[in-house]
CSV table of C-alpha atoms in Angstrom, one decimal:
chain,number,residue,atom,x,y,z
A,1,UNK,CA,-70.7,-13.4,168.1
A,2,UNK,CA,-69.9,-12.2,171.5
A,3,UNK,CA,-73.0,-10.3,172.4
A,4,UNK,CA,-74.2,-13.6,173.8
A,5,UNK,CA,-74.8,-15.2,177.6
A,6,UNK,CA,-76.2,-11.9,179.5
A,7,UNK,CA,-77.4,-12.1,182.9
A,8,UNK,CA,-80.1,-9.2,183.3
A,9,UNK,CA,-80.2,-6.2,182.5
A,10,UNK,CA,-81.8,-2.4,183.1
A,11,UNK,CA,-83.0,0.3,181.4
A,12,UNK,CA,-83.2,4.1,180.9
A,13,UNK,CA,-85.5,6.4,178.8
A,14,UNK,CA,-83.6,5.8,175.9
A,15,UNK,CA,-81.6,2.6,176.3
A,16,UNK,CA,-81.8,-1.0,177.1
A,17,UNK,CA,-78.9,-2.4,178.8
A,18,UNK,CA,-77.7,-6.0,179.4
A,19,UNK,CA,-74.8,-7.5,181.6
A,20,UNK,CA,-71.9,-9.7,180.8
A,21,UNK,CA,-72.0,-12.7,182.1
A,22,UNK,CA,-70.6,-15.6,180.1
A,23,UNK,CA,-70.8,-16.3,176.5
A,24,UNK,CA,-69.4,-19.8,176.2
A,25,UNK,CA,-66.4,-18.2,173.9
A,26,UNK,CA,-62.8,-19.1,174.4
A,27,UNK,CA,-61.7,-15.3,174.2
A,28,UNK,CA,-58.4,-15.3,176.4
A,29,UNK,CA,-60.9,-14.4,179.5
A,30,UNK,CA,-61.7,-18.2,179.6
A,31,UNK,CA,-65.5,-18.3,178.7
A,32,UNK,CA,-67.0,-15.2,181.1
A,33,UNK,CA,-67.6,-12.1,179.2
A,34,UNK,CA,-66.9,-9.0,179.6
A,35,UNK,CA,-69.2,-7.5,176.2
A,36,UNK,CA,-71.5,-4.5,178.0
A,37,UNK,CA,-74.5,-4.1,175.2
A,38,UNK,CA,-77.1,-1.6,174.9
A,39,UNK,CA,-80.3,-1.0,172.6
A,40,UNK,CA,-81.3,2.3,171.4
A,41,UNK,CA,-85.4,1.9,172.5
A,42,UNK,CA,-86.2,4.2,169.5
A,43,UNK,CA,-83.9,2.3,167.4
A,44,UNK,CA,-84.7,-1.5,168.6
A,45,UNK,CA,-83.0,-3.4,165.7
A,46,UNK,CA,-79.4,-4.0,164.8
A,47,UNK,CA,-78.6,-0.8,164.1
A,48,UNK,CA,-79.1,0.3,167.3
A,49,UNK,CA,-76.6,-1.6,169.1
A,50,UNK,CA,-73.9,-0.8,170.9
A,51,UNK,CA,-71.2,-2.6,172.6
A,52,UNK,CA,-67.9,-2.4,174.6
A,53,UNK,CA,-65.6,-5.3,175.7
A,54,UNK,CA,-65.1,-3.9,179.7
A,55,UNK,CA,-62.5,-6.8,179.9
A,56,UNK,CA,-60.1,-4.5,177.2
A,57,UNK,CA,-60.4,-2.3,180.1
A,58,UNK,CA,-59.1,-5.2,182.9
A,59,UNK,CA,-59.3,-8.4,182.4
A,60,UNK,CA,-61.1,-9.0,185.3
A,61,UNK,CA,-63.5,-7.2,184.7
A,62,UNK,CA,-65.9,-10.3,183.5
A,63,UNK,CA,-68.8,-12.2,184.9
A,64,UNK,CA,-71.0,-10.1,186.3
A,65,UNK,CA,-74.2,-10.8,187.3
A,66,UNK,CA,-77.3,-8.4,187.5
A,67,UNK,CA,-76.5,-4.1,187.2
A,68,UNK,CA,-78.6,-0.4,188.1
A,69,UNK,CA,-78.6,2.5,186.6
A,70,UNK,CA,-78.3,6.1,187.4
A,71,UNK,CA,-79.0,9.6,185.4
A,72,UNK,CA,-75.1,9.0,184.6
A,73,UNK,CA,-74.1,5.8,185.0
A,74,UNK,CA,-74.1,2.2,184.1
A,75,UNK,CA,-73.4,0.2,187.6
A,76,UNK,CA,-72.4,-4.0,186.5
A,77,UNK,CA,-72.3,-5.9,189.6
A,78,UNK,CA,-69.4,-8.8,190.3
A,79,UNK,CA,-70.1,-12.1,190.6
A,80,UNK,CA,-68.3,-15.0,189.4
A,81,UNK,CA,-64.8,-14.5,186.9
A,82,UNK,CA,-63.1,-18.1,186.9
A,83,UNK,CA,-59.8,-16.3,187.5
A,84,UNK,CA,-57.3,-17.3,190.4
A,85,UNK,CA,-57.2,-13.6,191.8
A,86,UNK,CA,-56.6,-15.2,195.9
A,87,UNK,CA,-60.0,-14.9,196.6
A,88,UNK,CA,-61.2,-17.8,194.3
A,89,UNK,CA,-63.1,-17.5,190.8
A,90,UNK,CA,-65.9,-15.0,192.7
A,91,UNK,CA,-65.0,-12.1,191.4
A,92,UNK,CA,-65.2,-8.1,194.1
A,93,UNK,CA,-64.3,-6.0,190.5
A,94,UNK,CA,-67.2,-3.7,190.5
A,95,UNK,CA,-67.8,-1.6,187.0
A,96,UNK,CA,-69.3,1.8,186.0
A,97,UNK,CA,-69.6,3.0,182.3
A,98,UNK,CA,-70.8,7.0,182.0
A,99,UNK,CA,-74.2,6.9,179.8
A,100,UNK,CA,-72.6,9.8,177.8
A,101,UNK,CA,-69.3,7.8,177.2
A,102,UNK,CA,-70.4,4.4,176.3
A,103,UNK,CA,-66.8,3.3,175.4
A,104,UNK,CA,-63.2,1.9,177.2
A,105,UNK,CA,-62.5,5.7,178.1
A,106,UNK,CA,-66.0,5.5,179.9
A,107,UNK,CA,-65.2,2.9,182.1
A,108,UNK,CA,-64.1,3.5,186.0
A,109,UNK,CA,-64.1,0.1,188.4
A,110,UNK,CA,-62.5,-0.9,191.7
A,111,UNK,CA,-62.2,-3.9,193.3
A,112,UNK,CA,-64.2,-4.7,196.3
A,113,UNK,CA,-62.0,-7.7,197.7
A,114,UNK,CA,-59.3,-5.3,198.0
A,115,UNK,CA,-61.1,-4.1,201.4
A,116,UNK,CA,-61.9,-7.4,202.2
A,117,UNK,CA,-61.7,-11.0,200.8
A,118,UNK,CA,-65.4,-11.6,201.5
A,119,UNK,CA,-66.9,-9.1,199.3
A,120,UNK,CA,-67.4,-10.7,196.1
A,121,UNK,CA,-69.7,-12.9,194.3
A,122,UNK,CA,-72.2,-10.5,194.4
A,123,UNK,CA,-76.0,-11.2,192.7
A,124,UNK,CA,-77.8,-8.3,191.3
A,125,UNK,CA,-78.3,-4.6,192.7
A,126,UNK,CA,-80.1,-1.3,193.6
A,127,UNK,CA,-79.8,2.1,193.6
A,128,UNK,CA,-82.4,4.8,195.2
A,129,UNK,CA,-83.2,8.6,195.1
A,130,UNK,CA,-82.8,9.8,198.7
């Protein structure tokens, strides 16, 4: 299985999310993953799972470590990718997935490093309501 090797997660009133880190698979992506998951809280059993590959989306977009949440979006925060990309294996691609489109279309990322080379390898993450 590939909904394996997460590294935290979040939650909302109706979902628990966890992050892709790396699930020790050799998927093309070297061993980091990319699989987003969430857990219906009123359906906490298999068939209330969901998944997406983000990586289907860019293949960089792997390895994150830690994530937030907003009324509209899922935030996953870069950390480590293993790819060359110039700026070593830490990785500046940060994701978003819309709650309401939790699929490939859903998905909207940039990456940091393109401003500069320093910001990546990012740990964990906020967000606030002012």
């Amino acid at each position: 299985s590939n909904l394996k090797g997460f590294q935290g997660g979040f939650v909302t009133d109706t979902h628990a999310y966890y992050v892709p880190y790396y699930n020790g698979n050799s998927n093309g992506y070297g061993a980091f993953s990319g699989y987003a998951a969430r857990v219906s809280l009123s359906d906490f059993r298999n068939s209330g799972v969901e998944y997406l590959n983000l990586a289907e989306t860019d293949s960089n977009l792997v390895g994150f470590a830690g994530g937030f949440v907003t009324d509209t979006h899922a935030y996953y925060v870069p950390y480590y990718n293993g790819n060359s990309n110039g700026y070593g294996a830490f990785s500046g691609y940060a994701a978003r997935v819309s709650l309401s489109n939790f699929s490939s279309s859903g998905v909207e990322y940039f990456n940091l490093a393109d401003t500069d080379w320093r910001w990546s390898g990012f740990s964990g993450g906020f967000v606030t309501d002012t």
